[in-house]
XYZ file of N, CA and C in Angstrom:
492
model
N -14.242 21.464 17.015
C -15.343 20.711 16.471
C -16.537 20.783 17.411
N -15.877 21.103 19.035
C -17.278 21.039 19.721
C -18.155 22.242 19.579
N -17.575 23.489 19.289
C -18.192 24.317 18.907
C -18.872 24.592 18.279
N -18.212 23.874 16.581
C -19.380 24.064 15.516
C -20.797 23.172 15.782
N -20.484 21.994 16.968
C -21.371 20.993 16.860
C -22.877 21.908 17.916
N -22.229 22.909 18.915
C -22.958 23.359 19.381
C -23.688 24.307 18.970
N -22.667 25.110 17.435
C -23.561 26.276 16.672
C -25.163 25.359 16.404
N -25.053 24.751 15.926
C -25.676 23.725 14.774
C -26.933 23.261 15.572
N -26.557 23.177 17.543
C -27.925 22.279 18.240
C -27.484 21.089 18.130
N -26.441 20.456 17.965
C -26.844 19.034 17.504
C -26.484 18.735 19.216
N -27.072 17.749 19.823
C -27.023 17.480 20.771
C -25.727 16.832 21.387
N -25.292 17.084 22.774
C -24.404 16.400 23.345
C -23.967 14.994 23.035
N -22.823 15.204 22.141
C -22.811 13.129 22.193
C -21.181 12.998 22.840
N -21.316 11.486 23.112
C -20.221 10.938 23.347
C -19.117 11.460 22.282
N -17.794 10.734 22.614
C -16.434 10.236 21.657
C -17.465 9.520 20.606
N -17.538 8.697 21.191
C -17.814 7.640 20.020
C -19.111 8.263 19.031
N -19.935 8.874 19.455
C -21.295 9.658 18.920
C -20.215 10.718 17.563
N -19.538 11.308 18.840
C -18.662 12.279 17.730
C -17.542 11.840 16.707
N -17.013 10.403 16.567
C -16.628 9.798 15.690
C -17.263 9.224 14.858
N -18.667 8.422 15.197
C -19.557 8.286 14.138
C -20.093 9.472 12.616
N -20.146 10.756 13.263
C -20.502 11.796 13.070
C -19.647 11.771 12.104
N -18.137 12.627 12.247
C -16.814 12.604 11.734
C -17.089 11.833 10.545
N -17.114 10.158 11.027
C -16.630 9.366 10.037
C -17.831 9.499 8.731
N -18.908 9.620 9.166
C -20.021 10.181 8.297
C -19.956 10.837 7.275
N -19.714 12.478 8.252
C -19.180 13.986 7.599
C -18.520 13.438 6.310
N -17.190 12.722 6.373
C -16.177 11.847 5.536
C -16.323 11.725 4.628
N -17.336 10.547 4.579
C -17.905 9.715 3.715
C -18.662 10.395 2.800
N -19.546 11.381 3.357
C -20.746 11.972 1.870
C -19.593 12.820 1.279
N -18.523 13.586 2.261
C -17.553 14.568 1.511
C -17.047 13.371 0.118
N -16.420 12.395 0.892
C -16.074 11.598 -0.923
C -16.578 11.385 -1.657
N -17.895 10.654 -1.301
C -19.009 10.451 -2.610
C -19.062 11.594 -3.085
N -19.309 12.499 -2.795
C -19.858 13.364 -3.249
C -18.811 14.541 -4.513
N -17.451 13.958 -4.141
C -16.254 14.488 -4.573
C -15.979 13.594 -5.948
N -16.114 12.131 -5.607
C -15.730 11.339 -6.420
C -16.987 10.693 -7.052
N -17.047 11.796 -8.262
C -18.145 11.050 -8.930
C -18.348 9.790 -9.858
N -19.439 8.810 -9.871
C -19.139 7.517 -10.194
C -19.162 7.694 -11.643
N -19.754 8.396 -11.770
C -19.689 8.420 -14.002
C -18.781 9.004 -14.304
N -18.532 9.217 -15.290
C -17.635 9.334 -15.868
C -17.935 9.820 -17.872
N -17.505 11.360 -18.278
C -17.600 11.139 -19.832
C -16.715 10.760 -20.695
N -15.664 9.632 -20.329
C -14.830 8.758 -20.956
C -15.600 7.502 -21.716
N -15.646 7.383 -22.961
C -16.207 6.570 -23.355
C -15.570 4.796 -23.297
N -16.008 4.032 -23.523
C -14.994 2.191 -23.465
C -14.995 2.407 -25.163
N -14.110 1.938 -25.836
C -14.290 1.520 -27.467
C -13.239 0.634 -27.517
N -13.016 0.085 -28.848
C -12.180 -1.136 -28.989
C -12.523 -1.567 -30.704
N -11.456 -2.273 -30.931
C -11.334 -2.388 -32.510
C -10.544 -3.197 -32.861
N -9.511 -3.333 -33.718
C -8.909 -4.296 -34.573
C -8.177 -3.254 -35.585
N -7.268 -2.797 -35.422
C -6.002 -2.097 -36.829
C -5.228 -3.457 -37.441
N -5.078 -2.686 -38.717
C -4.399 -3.590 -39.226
C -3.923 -2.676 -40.550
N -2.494 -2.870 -40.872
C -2.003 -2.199 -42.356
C -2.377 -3.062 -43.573
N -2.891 -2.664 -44.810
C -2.845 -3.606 -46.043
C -3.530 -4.939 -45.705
N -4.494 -5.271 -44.925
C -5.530 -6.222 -44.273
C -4.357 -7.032 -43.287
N -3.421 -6.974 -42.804
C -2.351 -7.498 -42.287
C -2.999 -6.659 -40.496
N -2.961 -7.269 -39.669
C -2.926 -7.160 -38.408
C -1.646 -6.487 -37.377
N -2.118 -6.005 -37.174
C -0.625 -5.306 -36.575
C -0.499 -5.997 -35.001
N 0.884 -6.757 -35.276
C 1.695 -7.295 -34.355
C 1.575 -6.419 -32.764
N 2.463 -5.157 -32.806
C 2.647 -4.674 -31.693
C 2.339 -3.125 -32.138
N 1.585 -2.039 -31.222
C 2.115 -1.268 -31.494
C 1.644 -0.311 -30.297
N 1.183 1.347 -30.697
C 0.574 2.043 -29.580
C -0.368 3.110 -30.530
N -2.007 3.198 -29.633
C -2.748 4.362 -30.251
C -2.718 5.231 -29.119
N -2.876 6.752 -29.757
C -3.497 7.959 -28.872
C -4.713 8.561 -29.591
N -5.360 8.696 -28.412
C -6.574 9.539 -28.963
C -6.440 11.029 -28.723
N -5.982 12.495 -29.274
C -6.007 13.193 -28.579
C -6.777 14.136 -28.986
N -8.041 15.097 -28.140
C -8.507 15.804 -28.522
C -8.234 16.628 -29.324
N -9.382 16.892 -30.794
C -8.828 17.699 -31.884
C -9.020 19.241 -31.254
N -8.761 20.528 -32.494
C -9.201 21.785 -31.348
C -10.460 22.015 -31.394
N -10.544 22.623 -30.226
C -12.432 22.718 -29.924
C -12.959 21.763 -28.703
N -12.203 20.991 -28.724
C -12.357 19.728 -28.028
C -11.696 19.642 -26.702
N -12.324 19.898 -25.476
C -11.656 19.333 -24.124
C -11.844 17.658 -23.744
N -10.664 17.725 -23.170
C -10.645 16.123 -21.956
C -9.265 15.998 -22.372
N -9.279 14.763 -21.625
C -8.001 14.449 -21.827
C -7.484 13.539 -22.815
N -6.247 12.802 -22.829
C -5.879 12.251 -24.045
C -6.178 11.014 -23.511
N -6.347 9.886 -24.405
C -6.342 8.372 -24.075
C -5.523 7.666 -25.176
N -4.480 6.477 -23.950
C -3.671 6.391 -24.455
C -3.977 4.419 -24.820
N -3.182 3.593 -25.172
C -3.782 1.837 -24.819
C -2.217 1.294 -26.251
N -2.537 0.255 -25.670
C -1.591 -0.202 -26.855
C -2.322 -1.231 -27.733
N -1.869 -1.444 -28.933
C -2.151 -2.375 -30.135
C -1.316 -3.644 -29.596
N -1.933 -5.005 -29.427
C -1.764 -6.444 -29.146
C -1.889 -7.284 -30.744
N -1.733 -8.068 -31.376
C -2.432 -8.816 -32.566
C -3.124 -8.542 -32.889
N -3.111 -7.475 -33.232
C -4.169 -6.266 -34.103
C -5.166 -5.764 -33.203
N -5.390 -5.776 -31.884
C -6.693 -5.643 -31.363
C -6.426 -4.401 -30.035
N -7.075 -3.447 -29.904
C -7.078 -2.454 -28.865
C -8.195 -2.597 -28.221
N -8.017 -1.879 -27.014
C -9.459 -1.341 -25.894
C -9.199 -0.112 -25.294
N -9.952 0.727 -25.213
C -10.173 1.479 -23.776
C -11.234 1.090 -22.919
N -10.880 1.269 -21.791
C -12.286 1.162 -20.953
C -13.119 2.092 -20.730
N -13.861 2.358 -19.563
C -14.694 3.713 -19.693
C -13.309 4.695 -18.482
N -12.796 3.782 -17.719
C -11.480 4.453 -16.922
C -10.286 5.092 -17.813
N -10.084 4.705 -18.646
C -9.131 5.126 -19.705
C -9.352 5.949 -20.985
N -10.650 5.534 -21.095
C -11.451 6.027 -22.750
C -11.083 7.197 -23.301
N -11.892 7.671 -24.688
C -11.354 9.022 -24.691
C -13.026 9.478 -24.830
N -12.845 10.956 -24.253
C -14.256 12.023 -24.463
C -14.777 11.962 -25.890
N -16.658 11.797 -25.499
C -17.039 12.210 -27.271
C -15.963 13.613 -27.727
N -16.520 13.218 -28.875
C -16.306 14.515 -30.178
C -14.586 14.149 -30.509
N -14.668 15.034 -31.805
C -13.682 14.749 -32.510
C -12.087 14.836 -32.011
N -11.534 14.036 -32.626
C -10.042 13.612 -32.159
C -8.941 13.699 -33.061
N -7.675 13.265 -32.926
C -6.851 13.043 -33.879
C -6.373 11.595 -33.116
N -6.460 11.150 -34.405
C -5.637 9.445 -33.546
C -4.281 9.260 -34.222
N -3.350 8.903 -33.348
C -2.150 8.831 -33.659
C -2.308 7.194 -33.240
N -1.422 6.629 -34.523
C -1.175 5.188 -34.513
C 0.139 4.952 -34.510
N 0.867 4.268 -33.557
C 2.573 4.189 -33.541
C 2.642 2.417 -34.092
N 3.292 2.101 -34.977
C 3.585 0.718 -34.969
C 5.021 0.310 -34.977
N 5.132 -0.868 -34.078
C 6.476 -1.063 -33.950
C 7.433 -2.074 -35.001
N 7.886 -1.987 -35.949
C 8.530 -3.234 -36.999
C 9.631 -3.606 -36.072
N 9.458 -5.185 -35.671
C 10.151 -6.131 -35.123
C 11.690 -6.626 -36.520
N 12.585 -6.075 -35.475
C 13.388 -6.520 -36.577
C 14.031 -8.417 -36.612
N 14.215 -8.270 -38.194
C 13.992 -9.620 -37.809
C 14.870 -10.281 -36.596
N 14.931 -12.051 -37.138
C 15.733 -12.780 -35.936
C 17.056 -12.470 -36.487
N 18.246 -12.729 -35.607
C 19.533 -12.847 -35.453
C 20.081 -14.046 -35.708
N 21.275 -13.956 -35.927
C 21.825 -15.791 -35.548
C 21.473 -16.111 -34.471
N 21.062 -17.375 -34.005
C 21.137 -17.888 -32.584
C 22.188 -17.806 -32.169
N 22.375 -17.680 -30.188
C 23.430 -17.303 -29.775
C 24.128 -19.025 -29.366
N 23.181 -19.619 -29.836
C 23.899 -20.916 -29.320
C 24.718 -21.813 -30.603
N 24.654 -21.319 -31.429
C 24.935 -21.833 -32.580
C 25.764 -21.432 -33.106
N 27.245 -21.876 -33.653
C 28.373 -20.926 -34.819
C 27.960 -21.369 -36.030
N 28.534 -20.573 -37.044
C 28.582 -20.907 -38.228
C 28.012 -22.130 -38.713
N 28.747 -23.299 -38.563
C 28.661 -24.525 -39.691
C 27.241 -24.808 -38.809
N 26.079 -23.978 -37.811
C 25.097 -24.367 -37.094
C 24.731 -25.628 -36.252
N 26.542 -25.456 -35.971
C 26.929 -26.616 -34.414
C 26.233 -25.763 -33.259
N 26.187 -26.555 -32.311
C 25.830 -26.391 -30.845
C 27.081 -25.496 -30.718
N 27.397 -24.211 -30.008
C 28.534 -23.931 -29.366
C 28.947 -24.360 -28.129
N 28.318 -25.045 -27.299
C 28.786 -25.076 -26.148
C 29.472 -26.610 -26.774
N 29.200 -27.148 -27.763
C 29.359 -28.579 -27.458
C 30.603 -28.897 -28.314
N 30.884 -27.430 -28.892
C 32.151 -27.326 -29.945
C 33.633 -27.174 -29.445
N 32.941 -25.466 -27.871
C 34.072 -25.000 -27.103
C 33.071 -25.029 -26.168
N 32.694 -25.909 -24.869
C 32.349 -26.181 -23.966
C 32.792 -25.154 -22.877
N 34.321 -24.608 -23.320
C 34.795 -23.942 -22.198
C 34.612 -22.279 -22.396
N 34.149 -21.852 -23.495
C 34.226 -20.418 -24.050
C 33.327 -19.887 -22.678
N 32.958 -17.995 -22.756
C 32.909 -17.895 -21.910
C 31.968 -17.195 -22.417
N 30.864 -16.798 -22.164
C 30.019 -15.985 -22.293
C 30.238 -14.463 -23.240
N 31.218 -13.654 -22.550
C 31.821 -12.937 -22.601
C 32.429 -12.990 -23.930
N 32.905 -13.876 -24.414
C 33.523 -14.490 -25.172
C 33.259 -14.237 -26.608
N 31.628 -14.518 -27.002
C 30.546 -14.792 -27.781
C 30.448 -12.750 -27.821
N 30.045 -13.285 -29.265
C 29.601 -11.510 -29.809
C 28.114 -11.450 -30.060
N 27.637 -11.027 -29.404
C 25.930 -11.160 -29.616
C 25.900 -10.349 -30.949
N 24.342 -10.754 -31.179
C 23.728 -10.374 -32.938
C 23.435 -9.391 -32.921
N 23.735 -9.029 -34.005
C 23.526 -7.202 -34.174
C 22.166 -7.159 -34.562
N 21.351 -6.667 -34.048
C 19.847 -6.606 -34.641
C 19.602 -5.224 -34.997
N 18.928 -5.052 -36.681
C 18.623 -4.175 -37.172
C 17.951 -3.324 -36.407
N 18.024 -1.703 -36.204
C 16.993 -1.004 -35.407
C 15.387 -1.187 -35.792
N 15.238 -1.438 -34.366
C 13.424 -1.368 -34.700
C 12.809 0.506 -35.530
N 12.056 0.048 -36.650
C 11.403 0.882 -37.343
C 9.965 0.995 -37.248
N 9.862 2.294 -36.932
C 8.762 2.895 -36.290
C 8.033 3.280 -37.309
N 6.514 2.859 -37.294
C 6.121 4.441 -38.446
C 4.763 4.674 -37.747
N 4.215 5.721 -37.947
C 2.897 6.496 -37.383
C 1.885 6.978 -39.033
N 0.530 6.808 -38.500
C -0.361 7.172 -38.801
C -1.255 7.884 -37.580
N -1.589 9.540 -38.808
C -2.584 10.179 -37.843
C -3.456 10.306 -38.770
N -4.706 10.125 -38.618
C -6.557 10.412 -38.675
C -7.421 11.383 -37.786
N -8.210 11.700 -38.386
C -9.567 12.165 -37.693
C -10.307 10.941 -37.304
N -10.936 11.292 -36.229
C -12.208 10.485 -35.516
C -12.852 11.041 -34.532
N -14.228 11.317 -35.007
C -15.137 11.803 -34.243
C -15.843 10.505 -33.442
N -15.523 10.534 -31.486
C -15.709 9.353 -30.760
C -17.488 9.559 -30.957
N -18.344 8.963 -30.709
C -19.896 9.063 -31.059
C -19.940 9.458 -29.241
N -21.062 9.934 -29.583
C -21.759 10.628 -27.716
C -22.142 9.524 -27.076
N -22.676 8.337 -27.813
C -23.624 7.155 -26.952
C -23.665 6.202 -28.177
N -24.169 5.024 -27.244
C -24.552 3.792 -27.959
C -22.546 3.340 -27.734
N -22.203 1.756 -27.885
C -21.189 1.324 -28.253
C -19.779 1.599 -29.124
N -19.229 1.945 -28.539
C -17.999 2.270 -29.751
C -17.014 0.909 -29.801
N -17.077 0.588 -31.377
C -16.651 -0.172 -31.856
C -15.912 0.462 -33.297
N -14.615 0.608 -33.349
C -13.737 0.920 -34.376
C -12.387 0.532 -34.779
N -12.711 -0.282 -36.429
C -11.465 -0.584 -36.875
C -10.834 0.211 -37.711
N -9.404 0.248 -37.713
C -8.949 1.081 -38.289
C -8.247 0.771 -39.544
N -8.241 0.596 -40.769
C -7.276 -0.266 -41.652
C -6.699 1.126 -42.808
N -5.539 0.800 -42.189
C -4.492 1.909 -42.696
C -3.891 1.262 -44.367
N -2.992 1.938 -44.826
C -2.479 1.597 -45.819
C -0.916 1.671 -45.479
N 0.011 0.787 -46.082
C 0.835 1.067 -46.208
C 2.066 1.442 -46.667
């Protein structure tokens, strides 16, 4: 390092002169690496099947062809999604894949037999082990895919209302 410092003229410095330096050098190398913008857009919306809100589920945005960046992924809450501008997906057109999850229904309670006594208070002594937990129907999945062209600028705001 003392060498290049002497190609250069830069004058004799201390340790500490030459760690300032260093830590400098550093610093513009990252800024300069890690740029603060970003062409990920923020958007956010509201899905819902048959005007019904969707419980749980998951969207992808993934570039259609023609289209670079990467994919953006977020999940569906009580009908409502986000990306941020850290997560977003790139303008131009997409394919959106919508995953929704059908909650199957409830089970018997595990605390309860038949005639919908308390169990512990029937056989106090049974054992955990004992008890046959509820068979719950498999969760049923279904997907919807669309086109969507993300807009270049201004706010993205998009709901999606599927059919079902």
């Amino acid at each position: 390092m003392l060498d290049l410092l002497e190609m250069v003229q830069v004058p004799r410095m201390g340790v500490r002169g030459r760690c300032r330096l260093a830590s400098l050098t550093v610093a513009v190398l990252l800024l300069c690496g890690c740029e603060s913008g970003t062409d990920r857009r923020a958007m956010q919306g509201r899905v819902d099947v048959d005007g019904t809100p969707i419980a749980h589920g998951s969207m992808s945005l993934l570039p259609a062809e023609g289209n670079s960046g990467p994919a953006a992924n977020t999940t569906i809450v009580d009908g409502e999604y986000m990306f941020s501008h850290e997560t977003g997906p790139h303008s131009g057109p997409h394919r959106v894949l919508i995953d929704v999850d059908t909650l199957p229904a409830a089970g018997p309670a595990m605390e309860k037999n038949e005639a919908g006594q308390d169990f512990k208070a029937v056989n106090p002594r049974a054992s955990r082990s004992a008890r046959k937990a509820p068979q719950a129907k498999p969760v049923e999945k279904r997907r919807w895919e669309l086109p969507y062209t993300v807009p270049l600028d201004g706010p993205v705001q998009k709901d999606f209302h599927l059919d079902g």
